[in-house]
PDB file of C-alpha atoms in Angstrom:
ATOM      1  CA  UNK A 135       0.000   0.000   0.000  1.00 43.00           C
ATOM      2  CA  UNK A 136       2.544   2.593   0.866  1.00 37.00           C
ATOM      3  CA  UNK A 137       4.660   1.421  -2.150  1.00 38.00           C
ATOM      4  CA  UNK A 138       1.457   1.984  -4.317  1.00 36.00           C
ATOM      5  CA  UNK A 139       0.881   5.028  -2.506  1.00 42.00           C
ATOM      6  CA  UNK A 140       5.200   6.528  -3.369  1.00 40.00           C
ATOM      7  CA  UNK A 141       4.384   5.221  -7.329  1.00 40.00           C
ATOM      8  CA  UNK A 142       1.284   7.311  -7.049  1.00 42.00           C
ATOM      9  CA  UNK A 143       2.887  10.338  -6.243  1.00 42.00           C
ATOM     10  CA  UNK A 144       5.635  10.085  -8.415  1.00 40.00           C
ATOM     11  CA  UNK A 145       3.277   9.690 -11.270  1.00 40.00           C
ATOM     12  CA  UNK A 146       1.824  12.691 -10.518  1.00 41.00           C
ATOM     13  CA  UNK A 147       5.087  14.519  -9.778  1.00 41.00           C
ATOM     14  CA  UNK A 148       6.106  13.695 -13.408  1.00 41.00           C
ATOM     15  CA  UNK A 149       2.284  14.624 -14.635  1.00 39.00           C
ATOM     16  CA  UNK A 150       3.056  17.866 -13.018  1.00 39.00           C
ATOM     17  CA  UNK A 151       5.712  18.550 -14.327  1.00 41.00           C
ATOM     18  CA  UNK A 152       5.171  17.746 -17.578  1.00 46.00           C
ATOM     19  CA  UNK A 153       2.595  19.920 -17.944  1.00 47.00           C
ATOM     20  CA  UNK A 154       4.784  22.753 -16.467  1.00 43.00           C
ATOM     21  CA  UNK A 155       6.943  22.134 -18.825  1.00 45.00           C
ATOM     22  CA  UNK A 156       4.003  22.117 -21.819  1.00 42.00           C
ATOM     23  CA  UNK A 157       2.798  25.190 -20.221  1.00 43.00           C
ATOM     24  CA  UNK A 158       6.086  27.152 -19.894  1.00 40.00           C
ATOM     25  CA  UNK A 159       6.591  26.151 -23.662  1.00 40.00           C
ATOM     26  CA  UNK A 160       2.791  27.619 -24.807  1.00 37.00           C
ATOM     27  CA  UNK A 161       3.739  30.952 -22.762  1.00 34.00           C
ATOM     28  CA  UNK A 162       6.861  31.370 -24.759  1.00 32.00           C
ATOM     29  CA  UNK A 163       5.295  30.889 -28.045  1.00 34.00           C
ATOM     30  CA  UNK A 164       2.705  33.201 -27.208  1.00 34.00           C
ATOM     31  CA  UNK A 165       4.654  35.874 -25.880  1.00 31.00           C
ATOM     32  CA  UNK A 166       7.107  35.947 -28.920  1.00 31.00           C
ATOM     33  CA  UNK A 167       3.577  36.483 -31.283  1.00 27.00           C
ATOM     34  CA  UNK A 168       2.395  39.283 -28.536  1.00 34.00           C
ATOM     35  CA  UNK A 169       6.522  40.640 -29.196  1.00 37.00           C
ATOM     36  CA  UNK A 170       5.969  40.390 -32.242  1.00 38.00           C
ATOM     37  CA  UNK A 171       2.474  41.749 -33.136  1.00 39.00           C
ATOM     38  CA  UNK A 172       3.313  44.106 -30.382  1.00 40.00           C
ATOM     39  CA  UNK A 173       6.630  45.192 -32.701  1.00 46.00           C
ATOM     40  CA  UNK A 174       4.440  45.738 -36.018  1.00 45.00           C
ATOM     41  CA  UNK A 175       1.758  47.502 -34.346  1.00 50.00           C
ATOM     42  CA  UNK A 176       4.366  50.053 -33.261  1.00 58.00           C
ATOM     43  CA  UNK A 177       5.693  50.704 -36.723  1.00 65.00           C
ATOM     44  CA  UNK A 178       2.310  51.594 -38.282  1.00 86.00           C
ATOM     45  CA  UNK A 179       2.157  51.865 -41.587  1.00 94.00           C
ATOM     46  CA  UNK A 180       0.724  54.600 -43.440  1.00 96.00           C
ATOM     47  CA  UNK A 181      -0.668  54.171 -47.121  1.00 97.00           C
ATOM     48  CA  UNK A 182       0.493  56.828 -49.324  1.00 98.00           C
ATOM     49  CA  UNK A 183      -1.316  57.270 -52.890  1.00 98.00           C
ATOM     50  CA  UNK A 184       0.922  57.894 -56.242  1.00 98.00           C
ATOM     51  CA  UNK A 185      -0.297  59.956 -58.865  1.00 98.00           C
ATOM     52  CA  UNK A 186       0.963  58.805 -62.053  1.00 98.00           C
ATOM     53  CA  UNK A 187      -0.076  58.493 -65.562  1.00 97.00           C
ATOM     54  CA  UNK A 188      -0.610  55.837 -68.044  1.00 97.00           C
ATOM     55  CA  UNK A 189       1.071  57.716 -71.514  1.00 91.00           C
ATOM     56  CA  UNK A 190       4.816  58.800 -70.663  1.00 90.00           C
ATOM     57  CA  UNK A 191       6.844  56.002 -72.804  1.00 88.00           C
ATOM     58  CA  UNK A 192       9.723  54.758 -71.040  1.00 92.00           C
ATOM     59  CA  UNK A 193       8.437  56.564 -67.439  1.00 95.00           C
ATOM     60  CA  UNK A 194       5.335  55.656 -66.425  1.00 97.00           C
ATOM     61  CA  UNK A 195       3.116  53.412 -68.970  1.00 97.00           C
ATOM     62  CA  UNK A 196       1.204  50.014 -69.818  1.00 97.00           C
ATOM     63  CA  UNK A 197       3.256  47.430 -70.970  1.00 97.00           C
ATOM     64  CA  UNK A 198       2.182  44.586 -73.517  1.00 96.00           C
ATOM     65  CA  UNK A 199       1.153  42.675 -70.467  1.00 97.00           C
ATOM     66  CA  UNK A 200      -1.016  45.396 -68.985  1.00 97.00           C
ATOM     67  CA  UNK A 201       1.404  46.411 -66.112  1.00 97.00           C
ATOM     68  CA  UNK A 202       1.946  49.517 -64.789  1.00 98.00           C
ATOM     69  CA  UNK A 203       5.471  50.329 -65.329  1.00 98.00           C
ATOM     70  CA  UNK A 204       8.545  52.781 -66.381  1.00 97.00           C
ATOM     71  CA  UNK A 205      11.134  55.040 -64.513  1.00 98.00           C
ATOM     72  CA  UNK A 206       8.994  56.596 -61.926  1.00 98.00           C
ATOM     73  CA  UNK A 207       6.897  53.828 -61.635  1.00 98.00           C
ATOM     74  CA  UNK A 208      10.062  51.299 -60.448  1.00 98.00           C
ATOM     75  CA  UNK A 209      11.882  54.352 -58.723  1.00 98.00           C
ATOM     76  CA  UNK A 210       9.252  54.604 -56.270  1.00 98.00           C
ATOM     77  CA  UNK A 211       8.557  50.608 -55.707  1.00 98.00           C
ATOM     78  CA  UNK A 212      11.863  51.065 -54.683  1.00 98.00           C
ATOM     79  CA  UNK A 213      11.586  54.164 -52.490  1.00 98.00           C
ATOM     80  CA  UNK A 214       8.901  51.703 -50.855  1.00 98.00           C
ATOM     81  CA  UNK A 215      11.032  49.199 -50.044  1.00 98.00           C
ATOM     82  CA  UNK A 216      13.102  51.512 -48.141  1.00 98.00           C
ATOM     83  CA  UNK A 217      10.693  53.364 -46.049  1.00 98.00           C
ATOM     84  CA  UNK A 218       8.387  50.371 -43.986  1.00 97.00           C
ATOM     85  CA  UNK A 219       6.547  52.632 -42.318  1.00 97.00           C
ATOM     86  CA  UNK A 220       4.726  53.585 -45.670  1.00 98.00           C
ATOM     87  CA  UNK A 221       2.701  51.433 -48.381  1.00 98.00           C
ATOM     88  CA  UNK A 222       2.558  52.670 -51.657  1.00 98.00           C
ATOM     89  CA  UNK A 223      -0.369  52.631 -53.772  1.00 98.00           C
ATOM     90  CA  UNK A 224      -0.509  54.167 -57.348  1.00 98.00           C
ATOM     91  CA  UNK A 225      -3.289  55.948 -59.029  1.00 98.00           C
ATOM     92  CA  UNK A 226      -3.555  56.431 -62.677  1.00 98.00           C
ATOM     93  CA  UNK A 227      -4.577  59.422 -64.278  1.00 97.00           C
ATOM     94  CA  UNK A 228      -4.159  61.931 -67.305  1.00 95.00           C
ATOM     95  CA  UNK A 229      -1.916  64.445 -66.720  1.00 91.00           C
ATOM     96  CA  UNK A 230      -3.696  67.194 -66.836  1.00 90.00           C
ATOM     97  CA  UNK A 231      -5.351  65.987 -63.226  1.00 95.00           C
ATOM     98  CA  UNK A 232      -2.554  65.516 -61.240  1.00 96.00           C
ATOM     99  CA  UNK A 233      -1.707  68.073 -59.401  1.00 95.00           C
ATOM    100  CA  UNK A 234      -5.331  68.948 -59.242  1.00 97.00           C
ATOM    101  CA  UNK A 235      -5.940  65.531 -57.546  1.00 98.00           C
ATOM    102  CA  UNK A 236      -2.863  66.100 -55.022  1.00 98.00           C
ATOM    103  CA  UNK A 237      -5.069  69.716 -54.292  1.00 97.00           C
ATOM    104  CA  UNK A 238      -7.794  67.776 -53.100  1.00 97.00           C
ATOM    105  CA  UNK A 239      -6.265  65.318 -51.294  1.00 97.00           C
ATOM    106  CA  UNK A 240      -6.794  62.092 -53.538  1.00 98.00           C
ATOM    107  CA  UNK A 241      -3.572  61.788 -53.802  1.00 98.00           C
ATOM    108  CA  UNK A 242      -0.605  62.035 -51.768  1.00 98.00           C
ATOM    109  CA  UNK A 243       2.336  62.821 -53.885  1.00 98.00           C
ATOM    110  CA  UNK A 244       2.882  63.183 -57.511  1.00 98.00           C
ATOM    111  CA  UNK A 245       5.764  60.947 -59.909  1.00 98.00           C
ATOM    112  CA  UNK A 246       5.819  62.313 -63.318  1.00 96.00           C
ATOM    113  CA  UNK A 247       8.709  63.531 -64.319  1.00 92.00           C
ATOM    114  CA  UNK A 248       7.724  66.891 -62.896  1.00 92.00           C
ATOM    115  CA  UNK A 249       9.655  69.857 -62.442  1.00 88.00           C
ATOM    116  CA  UNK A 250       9.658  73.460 -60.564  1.00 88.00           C
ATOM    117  CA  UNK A 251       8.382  76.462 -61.870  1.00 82.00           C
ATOM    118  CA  UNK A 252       6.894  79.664 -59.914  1.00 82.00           C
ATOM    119  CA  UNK A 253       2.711  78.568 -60.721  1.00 84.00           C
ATOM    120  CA  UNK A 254       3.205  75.555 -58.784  1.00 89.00           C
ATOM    121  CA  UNK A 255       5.447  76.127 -56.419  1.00 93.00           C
ATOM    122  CA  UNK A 256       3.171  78.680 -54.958  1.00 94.00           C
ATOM    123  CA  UNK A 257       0.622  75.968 -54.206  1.00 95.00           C
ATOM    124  CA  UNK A 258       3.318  72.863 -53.833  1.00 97.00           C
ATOM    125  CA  UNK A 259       5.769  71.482 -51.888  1.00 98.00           C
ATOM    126  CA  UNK A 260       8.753  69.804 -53.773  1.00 98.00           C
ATOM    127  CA  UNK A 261      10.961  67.241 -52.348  1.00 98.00           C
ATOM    128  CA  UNK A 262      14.495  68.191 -52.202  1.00 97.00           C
ATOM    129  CA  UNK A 263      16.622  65.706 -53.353  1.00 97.00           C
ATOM    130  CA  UNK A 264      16.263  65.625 -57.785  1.00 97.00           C
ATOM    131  CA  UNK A 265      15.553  61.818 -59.289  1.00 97.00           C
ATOM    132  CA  UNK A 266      16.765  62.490 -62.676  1.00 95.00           C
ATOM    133  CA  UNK A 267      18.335  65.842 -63.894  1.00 94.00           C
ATOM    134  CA  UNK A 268      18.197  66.776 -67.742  1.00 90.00           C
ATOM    135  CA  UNK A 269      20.912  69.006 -68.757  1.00 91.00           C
ATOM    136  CA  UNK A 270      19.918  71.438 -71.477  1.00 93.00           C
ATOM    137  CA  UNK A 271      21.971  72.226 -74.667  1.00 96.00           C
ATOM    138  CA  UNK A 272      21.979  73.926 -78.312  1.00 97.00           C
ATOM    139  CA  UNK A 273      20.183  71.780 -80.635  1.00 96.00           C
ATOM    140  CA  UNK A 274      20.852  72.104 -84.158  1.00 96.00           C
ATOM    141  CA  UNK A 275      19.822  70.065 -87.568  1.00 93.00           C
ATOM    142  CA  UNK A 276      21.542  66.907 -87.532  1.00 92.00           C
ATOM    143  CA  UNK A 277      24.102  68.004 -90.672  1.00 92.00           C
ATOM    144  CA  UNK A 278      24.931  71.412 -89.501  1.00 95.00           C
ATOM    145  CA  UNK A 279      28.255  71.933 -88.841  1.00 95.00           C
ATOM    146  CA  UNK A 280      28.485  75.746 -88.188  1.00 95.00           C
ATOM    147  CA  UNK A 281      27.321  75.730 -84.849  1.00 97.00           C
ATOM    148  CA  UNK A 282      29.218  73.931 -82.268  1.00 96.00           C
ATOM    149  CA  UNK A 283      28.244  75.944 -79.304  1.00 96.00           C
ATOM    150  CA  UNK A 284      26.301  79.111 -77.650  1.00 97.00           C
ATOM    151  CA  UNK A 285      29.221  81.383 -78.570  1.00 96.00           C
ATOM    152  CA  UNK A 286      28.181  79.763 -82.486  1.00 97.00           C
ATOM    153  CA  UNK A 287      24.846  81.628 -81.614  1.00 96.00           C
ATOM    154  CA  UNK A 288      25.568  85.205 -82.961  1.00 96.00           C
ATOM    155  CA  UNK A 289      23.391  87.041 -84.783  1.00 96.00           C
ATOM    156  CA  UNK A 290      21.170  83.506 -85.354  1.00 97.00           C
ATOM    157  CA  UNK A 291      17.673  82.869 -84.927  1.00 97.00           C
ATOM    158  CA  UNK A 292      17.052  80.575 -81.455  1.00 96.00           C
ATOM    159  CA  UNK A 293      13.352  79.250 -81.125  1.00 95.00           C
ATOM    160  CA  UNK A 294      12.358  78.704 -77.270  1.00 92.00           C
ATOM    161  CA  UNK A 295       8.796  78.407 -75.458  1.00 85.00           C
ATOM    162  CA  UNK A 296       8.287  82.415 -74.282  1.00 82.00           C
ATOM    163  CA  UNK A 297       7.539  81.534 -70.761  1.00 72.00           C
ATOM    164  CA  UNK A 298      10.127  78.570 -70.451  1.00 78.00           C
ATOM    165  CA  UNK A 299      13.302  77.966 -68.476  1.00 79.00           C
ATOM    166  CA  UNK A 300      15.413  77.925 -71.956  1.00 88.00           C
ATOM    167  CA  UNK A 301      13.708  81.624 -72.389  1.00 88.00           C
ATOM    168  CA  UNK A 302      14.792  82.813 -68.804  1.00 86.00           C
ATOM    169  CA  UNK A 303      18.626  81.683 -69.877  1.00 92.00           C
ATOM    170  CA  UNK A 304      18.493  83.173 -73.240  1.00 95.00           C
ATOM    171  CA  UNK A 305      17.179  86.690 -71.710  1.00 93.00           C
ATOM    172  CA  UNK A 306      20.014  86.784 -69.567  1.00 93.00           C
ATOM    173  CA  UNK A 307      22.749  85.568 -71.459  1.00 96.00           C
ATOM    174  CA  UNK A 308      21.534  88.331 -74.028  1.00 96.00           C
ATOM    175  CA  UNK A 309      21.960  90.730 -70.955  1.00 96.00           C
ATOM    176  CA  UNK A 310      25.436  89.963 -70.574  1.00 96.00           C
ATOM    177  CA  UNK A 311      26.315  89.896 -74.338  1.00 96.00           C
ATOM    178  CA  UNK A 312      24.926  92.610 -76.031  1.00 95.00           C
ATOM    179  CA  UNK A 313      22.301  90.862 -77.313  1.00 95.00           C
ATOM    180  CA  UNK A 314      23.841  88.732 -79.302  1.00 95.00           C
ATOM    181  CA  UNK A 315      21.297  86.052 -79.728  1.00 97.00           C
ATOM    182  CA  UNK A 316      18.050  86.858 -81.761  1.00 97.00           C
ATOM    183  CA  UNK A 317      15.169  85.221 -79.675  1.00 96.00           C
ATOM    184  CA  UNK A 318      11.772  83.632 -81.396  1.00 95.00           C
ATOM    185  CA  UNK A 319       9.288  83.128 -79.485  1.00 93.00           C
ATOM    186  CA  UNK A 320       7.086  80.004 -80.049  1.00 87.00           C
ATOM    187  CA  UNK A 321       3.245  80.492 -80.829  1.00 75.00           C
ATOM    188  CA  UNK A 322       2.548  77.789 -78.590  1.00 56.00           C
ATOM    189  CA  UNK A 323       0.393  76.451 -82.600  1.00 49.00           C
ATOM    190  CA  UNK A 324       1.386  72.934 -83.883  1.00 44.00           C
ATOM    191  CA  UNK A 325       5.002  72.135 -83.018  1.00 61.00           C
ATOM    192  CA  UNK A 326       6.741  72.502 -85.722  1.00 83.00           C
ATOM    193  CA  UNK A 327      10.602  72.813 -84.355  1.00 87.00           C
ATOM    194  CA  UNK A 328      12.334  70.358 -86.411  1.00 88.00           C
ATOM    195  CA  UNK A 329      10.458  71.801 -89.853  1.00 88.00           C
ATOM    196  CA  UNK A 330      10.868  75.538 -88.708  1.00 91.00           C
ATOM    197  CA  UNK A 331      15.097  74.509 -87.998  1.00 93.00           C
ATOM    198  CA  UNK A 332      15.367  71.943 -91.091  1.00 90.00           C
ATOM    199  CA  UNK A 333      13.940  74.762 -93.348  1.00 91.00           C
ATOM    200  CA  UNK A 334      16.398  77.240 -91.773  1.00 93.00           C
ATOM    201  CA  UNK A 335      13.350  79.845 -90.918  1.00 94.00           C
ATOM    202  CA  UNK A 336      15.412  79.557 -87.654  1.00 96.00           C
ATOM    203  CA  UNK A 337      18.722  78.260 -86.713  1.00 96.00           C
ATOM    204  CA  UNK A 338      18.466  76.283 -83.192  1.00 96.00           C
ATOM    205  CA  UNK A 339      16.863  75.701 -80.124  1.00 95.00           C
ATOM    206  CA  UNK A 340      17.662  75.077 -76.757  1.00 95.00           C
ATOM    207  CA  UNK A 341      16.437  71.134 -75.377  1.00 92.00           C
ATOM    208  CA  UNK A 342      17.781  67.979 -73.962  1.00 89.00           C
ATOM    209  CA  UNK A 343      19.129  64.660 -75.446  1.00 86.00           C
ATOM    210  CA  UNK A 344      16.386  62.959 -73.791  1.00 83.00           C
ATOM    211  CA  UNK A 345      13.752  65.556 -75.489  1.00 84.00           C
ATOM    212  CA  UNK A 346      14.990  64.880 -78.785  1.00 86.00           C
ATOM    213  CA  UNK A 347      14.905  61.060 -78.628  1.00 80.00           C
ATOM    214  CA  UNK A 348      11.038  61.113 -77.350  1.00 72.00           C
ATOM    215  CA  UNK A 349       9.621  64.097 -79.083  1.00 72.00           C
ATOM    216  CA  UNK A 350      11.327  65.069 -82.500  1.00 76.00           C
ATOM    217  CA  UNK A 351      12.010  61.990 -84.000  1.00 71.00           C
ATOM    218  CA  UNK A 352      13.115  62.382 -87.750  1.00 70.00           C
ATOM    219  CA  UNK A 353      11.143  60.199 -90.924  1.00 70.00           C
ATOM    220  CA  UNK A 354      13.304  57.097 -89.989  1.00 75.00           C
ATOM    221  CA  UNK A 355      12.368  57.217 -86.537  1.00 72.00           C
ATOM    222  CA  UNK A 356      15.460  59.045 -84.848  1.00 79.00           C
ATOM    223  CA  UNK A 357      16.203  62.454 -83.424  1.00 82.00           C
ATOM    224  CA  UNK A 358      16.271  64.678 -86.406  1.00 86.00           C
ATOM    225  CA  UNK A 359      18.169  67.306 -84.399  1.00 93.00           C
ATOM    226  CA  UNK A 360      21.665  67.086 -82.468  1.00 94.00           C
ATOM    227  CA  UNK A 361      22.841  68.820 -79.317  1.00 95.00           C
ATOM    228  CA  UNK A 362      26.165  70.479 -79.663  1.00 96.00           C
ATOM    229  CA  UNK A 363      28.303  72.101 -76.621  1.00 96.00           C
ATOM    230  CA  UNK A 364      28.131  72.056 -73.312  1.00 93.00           C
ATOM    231  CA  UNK A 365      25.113  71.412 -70.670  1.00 92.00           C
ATOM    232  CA  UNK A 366      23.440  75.270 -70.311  1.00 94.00           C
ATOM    233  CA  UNK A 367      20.731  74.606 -68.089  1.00 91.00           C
ATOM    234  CA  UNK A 368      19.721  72.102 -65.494  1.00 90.00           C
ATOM    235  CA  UNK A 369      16.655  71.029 -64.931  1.00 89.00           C
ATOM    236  CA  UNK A 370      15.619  68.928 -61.696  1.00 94.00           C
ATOM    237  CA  UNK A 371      12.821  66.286 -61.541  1.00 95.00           C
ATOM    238  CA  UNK A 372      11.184  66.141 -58.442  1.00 97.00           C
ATOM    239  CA  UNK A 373       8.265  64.500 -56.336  1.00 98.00           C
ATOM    240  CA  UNK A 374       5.360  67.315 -56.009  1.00 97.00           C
ATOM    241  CA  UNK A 375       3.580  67.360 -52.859  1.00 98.00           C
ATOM    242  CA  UNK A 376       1.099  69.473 -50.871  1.00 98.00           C
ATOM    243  CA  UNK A 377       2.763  72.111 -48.591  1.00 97.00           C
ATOM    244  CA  UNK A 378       1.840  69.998 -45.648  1.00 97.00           C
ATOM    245  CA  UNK A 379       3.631  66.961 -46.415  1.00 97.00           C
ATOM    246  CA  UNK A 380       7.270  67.995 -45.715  1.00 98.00           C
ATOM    247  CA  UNK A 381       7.704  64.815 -43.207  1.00 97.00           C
ATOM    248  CA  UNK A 382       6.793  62.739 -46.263  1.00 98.00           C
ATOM    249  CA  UNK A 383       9.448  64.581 -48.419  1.00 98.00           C
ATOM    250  CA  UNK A 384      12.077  64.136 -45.897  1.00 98.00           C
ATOM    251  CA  UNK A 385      11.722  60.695 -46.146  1.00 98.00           C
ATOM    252  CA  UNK A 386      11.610  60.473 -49.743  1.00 98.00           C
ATOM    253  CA  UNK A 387      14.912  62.406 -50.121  1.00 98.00           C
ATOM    254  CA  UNK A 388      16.301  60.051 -47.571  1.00 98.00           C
ATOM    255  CA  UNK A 389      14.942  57.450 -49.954  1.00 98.00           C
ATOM    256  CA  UNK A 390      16.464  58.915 -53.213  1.00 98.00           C
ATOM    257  CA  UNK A 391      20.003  59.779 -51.431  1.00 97.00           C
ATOM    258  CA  UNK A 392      20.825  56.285 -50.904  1.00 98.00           C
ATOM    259  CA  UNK A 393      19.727  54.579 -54.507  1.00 98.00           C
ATOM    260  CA  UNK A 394      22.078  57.135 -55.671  1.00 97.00           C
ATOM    261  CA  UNK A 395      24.900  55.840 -53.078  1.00 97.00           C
ATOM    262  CA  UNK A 396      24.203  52.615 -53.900  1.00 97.00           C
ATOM    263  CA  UNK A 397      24.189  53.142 -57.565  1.00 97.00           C
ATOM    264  CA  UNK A 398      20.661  51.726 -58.159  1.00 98.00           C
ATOM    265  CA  UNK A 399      18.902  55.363 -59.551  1.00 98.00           C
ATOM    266  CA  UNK A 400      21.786  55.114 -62.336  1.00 97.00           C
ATOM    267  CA  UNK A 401      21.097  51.405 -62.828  1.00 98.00           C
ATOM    268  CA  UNK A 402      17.217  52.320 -63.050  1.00 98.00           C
ATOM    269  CA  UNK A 403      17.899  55.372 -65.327  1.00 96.00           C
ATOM    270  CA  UNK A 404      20.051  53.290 -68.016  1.00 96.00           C
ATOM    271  CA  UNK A 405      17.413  50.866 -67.989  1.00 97.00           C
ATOM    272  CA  UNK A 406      14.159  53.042 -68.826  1.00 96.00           C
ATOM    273  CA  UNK A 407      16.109  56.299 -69.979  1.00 92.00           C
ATOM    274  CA  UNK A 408      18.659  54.394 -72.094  1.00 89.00           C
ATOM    275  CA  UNK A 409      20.956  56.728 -69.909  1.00 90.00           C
ATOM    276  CA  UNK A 410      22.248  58.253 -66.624  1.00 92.00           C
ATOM    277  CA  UNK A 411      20.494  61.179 -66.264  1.00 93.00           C
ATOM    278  CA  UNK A 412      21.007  61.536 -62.271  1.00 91.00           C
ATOM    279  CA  UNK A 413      24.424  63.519 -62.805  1.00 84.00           C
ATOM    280  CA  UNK A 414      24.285  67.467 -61.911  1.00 79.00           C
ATOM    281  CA  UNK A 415      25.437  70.323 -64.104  1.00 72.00           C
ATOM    282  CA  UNK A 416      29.038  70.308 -62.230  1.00 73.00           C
ATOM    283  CA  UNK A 417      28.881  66.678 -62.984  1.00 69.00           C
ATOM    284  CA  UNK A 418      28.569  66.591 -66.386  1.00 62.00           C
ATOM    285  CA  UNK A 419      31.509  69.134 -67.252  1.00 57.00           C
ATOM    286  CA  UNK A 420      33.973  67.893 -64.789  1.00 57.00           C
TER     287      UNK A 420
END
């Protein structure tokens, strides 16, 4: 009897402790969920919607398979992967209604290829940090060897938008020169650039490489200008936001500064610009 009764306690000394032990083990798993769910829910995440469009080749477009893709497009599923305490969600729209759509809040940020000028920066905020920088130079008719460069400009004919950055630089530089450029305005009619310079009515413009190869293709399907010189002008593309989201736009400079350390803007510019377009004005004539 008192041998039944020392194998009866035993048994439930190990019963005991074996569910101690089960116990102890359940706690643990639970409290490294609770860590855990605890540890997400104190990041929280904050969606954030992208304003794009649907008609920029190369930038932001529909592929063949119906995707949503291009520079911006890939530059900021990037950006997302570097900021977790945002989720990214894009909006597609025509052009036109962006920034209107960032006015009344439907959006949170817009990624266009999108630059500065005084209109919107009046109502905008603009990140900091510039995602792809075109550098602006003389363009000239593809066989035209008389003009190398701005000083080549004398006394010529130079066709520019009448409100546009290339405009600003002309008026200036004809400051400081005694006029020696003669400035044409554009009509703001049918663009006719490449017909008005190929027919020599004038003699050059002022534009980017990357213009050229998008917008004034020749008959065979490439740029039927050249740019000759050095850079002139540089023009930053930036994020636009509204005026209260300057914690966002910290965060996406943050974001922008260290694909460019780590070489991946350049990577992502080759790829969709078929160049890198992320060097500055300095830069580029180093």
């Amino acid at each position: 009897m008192k041998k039944l009764s020392i194998i009866s306690t035993v048994l439930l000394l190990v019963v005991l402790i074996a569910g101690c032990g089960s116990n102890n083990n359940n706690a643990a798993k639970e409290t490294t969920k609770a860590e855990g769910t605890t540890g997400s829910a104190a990041v929280a995440v904050k969606k954030i919607i992208v304003g794009t469009g649907t008609q920029f080749p190369d930038v932001c477009f529909i592929d063949e398979d119906g995707k949503l893709t291009g520079f911006d497009v890939e530059l900021v599923k990037q950006i997302d992967e570097l900021l977790p305490e945002y989720e990214f969600e894009f909006k597609t729209m025509d052009f036109g209604n962006l920034l209107l759509s960032l006015e009344t809040n439907k959006i949170d940020f817009v990624a266009h290829q999108m630059e500065k000028n005084p209109e919107r920066e009046e109502k905008f905020l603009f990140n900091k940090e510039p995602y792809s920088i075109f550098l602006t130079k003389v363009a000239v008719a593809k066989n035209d060897t008389t003009i190398q460069s701005i000083a080549d400009l004398k006394g010529k004919k130079i066709l520019v938008g009448p409100t546009s950055n290339q405009a600003y630089f002309l008026e200036n530089y004809n400051k400081e020169n005694s006029d020696a450029i003669n400035i044409v305005y554009s009509s703001g009619e049918a663009n006719d650039l490449v017909a008005q310079i190929e027919g020599k009515r004038v003699d050059a413009t002022l534009t980017t490489d990357f213009a050229l190869k998008n917008h004034y293709p020749g008959a065979d399907g490439k740029p039927a200008l050249k740019t000759v010189g050095d850079p002139l002008i540089q023009s930053n593309v930036l994020f636009v936001l509204r005026k209260d989201g300057q914690e966002l736009s910290d965060k996406l400079d943050g974001a922008i500064k260290t694909l460019k350390e780590n070489g991946e803007l350049a990577k992502l510019s080759i790829q969709w610009l078929g160049e890198d377009l992320t060097k500055t004005l300095d830069e580029e004539t180093k």
